[in-house]
PDB file of C-alpha atoms in Angstrom:
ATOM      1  CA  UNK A   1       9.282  68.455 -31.668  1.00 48.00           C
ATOM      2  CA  UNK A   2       7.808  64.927 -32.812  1.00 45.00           C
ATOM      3  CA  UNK A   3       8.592  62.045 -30.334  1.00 50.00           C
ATOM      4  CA  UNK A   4       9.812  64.061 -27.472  1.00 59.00           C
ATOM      5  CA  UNK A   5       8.052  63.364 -24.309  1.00 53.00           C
ATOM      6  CA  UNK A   6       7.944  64.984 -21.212  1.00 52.00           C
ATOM      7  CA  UNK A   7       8.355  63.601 -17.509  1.00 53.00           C
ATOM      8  CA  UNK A   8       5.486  63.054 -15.058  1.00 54.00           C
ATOM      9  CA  UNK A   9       5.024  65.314 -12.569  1.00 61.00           C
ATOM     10  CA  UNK A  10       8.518  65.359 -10.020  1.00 59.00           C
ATOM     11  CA  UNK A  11       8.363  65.622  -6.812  1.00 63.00           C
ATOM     12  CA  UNK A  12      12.186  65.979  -6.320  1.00 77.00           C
ATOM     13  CA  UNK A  13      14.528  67.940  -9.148  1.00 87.00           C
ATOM     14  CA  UNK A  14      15.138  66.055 -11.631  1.00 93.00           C
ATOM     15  CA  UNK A  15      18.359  64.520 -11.796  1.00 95.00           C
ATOM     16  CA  UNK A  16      21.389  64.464 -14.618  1.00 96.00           C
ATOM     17  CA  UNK A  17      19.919  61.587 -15.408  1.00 96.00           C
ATOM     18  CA  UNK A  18      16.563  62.906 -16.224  1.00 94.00           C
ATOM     19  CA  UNK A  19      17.931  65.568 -18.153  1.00 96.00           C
ATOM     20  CA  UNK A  20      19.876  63.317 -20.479  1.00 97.00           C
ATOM     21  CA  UNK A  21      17.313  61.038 -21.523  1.00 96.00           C
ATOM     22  CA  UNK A  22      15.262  63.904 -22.475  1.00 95.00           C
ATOM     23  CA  UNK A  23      18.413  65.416 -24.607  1.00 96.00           C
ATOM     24  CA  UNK A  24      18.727  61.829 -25.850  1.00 96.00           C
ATOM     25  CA  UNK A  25      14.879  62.196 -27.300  1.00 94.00           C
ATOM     26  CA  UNK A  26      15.529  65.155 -28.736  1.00 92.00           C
ATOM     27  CA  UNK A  27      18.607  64.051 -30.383  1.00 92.00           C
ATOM     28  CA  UNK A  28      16.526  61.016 -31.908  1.00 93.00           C
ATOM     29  CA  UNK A  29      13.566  63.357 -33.133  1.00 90.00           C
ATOM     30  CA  UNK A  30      15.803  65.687 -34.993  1.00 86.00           C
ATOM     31  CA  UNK A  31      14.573  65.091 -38.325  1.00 85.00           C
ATOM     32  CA  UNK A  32      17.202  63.961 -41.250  1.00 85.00           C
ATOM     33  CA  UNK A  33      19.606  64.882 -42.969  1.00 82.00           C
ATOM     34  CA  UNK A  34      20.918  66.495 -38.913  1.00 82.00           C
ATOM     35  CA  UNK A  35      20.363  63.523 -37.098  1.00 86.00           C
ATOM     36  CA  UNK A  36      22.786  61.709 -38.628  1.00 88.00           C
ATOM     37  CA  UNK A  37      25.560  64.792 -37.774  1.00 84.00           C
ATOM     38  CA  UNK A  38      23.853  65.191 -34.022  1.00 87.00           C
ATOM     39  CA  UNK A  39      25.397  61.754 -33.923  1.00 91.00           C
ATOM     40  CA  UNK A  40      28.431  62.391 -33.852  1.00 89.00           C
ATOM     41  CA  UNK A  41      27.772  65.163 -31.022  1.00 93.00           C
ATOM     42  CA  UNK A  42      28.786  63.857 -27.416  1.00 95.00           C
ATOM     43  CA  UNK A  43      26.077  65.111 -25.612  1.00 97.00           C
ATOM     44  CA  UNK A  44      26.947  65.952 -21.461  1.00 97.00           C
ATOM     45  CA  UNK A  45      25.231  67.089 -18.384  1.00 98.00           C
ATOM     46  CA  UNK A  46      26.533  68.707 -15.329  1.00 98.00           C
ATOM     47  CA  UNK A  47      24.994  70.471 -12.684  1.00 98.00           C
ATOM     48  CA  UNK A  48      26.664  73.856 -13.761  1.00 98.00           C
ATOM     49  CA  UNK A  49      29.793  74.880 -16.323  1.00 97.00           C
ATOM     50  CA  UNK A  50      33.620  74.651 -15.022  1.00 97.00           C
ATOM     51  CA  UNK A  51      35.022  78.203 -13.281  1.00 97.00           C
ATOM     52  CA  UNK A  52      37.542  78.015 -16.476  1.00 97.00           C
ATOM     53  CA  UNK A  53      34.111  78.001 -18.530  1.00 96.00           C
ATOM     54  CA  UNK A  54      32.674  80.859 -16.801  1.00 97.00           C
ATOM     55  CA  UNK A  55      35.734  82.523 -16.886  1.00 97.00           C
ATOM     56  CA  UNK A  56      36.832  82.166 -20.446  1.00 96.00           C
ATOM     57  CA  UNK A  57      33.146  83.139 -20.938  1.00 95.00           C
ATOM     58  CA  UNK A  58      33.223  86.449 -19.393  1.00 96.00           C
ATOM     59  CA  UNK A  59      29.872  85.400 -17.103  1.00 97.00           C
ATOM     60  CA  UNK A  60      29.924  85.798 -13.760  1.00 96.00           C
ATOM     61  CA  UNK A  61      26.773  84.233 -12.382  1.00 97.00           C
ATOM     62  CA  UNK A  62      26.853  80.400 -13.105  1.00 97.00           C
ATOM     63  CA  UNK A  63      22.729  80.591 -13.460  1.00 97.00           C
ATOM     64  CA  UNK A  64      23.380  82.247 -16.884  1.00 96.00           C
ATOM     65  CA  UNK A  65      24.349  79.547 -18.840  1.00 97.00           C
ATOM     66  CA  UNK A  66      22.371  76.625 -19.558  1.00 97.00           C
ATOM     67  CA  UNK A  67      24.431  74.859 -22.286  1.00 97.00           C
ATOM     68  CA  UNK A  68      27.403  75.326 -24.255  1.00 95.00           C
ATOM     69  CA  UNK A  69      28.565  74.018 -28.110  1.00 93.00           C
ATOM     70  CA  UNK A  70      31.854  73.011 -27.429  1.00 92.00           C
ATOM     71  CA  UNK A  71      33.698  72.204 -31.027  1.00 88.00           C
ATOM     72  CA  UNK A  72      34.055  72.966 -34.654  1.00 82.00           C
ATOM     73  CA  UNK A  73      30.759  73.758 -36.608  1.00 78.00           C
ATOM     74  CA  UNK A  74      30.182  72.173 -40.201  1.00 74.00           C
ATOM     75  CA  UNK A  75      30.639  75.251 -41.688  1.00 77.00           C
ATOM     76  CA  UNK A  76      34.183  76.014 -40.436  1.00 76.00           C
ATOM     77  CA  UNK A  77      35.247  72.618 -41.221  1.00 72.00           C
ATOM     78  CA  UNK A  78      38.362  71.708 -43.322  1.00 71.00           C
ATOM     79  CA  UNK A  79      39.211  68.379 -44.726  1.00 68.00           C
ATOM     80  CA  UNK A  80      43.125  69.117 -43.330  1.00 69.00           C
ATOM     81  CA  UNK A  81      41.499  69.933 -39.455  1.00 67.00           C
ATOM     82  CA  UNK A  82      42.495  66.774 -37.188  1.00 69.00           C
ATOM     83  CA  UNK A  83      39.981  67.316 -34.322  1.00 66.00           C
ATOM     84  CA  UNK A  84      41.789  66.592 -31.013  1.00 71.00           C
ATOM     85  CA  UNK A  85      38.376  65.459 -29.341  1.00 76.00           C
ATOM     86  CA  UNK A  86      34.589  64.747 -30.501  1.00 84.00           C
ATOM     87  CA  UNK A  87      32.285  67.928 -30.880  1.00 92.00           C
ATOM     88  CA  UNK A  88      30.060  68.391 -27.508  1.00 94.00           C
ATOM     89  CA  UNK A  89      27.370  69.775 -26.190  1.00 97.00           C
ATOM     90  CA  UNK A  90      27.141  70.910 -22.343  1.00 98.00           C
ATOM     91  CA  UNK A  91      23.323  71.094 -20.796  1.00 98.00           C
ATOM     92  CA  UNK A  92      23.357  72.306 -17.042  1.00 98.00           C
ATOM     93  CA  UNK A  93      21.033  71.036 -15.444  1.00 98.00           C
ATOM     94  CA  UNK A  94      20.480  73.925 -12.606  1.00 97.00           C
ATOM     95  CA  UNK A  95      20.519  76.603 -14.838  1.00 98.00           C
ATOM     96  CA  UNK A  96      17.820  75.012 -16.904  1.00 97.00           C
ATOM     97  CA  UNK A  97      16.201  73.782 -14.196  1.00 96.00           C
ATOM     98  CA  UNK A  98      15.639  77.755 -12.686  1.00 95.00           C
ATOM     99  CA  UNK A  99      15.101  78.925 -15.461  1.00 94.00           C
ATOM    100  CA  UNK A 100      12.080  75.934 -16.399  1.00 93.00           C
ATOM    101  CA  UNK A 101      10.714  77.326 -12.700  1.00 91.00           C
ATOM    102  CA  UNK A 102      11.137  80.584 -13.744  1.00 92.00           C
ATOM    103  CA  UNK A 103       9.181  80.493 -16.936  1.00 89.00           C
ATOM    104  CA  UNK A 104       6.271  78.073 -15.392  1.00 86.00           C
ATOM    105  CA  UNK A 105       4.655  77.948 -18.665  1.00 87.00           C
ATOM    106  CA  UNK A 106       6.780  75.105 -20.403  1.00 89.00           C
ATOM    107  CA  UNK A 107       7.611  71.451 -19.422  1.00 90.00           C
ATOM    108  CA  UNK A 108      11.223  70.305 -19.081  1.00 93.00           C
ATOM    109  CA  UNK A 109      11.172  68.693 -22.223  1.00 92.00           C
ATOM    110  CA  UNK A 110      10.599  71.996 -24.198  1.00 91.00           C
ATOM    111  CA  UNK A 111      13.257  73.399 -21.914  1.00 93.00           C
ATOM    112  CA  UNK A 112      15.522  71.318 -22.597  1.00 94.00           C
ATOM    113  CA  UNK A 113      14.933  70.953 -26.391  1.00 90.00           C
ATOM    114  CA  UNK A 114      15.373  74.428 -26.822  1.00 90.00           C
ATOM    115  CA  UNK A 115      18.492  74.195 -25.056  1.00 93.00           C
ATOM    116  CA  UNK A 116      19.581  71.805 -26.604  1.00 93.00           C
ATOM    117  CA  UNK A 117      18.113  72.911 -30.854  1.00 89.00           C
ATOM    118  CA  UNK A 118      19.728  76.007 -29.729  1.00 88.00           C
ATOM    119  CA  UNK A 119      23.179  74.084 -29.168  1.00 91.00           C
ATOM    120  CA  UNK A 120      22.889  71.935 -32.119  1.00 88.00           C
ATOM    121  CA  UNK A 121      22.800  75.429 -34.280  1.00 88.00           C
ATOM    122  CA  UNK A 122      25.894  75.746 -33.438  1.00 86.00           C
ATOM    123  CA  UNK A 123      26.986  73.125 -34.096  1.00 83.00           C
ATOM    124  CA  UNK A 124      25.555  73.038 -37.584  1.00 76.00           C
ATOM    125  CA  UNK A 125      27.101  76.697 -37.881  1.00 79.00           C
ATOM    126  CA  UNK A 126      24.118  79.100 -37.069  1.00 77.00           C
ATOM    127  CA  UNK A 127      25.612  82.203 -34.987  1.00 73.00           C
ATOM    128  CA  UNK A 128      23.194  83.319 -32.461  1.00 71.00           C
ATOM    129  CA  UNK A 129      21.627  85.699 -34.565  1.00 76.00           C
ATOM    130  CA  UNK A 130      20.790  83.604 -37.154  1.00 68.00           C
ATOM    131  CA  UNK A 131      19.020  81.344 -34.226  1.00 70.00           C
ATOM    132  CA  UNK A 132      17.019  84.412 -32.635  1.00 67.00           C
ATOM    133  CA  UNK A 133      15.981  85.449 -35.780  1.00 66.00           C
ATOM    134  CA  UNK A 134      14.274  82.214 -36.270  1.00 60.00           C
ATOM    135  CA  UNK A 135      13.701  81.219 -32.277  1.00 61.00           C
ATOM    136  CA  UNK A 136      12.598  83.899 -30.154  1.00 55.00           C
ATOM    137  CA  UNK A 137      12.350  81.898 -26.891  1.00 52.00           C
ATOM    138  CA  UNK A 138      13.247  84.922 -24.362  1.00 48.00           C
ATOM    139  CA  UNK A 139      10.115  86.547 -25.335  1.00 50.00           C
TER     140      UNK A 139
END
């Protein structure tokens, strides 16, 4: 994606921090007219997701899940809903980060933009097989 960047080399994990600038460059490459509704997107990072997450879920191994669309997409939006809190996204940074190991062929900043593009679907109202039919990352 144009303008993302990725981090020099680390020599420790990289930290929430890290992670969120990186989601923050992504955010600012999307190109228009979804920038301007990845805006409005509160965009969070935490090591892993909530037990109630997990739970509600149905996964069991907190490695599994490396971001979460928490809101209403554009598609399923009515002019009478009266949201109770701002659309977010989740990135967890330890799942992504084993799973960036894992992989060894892509940078954290591809990692995480896919995460993240992949979050942002949903947001825009893509179900996830609309997304895999388009983005084939597990292959």
């Amino acid at each position: 994606m144009r303008g993302v960047t990725d981090e020099p080399r680390h020599t420790t994990p990289p930290r929430i921090d890290d992670i969120a600038a990186l989601a923050e460059q992504v955010r600012a490459a999307l190109p228009e007219p979804f920038r301007t509704h990845a805006r409005a997107v509160a965009i969070h990072v935490e090591d892993f997701a909530t037990e109630d997450v997990l739970t509600e879920m149905g996964i069991d191994n907190a490695f599994e899940l490396t971001g979460l669309y928490d809101g209403i997409p554009l598609t399923e939006r009515s002019v009478m809903d009266q949201p109770d809190r701002p659309d977010a996204i989740w990135l967890f940074r330890r799942p992504i980060l084993d799973e960036w190991v894992e992989r060894g062929e892509v940078t954290l900043a591809e990692m995480v933009t896919n995460v993240l593009i992949h979050e942002f679907a949903h947001h825009f109202g893509w179900s996830d097989d609309d997304i895999a039919a388009i983005d084939q990352w597990w292959e």
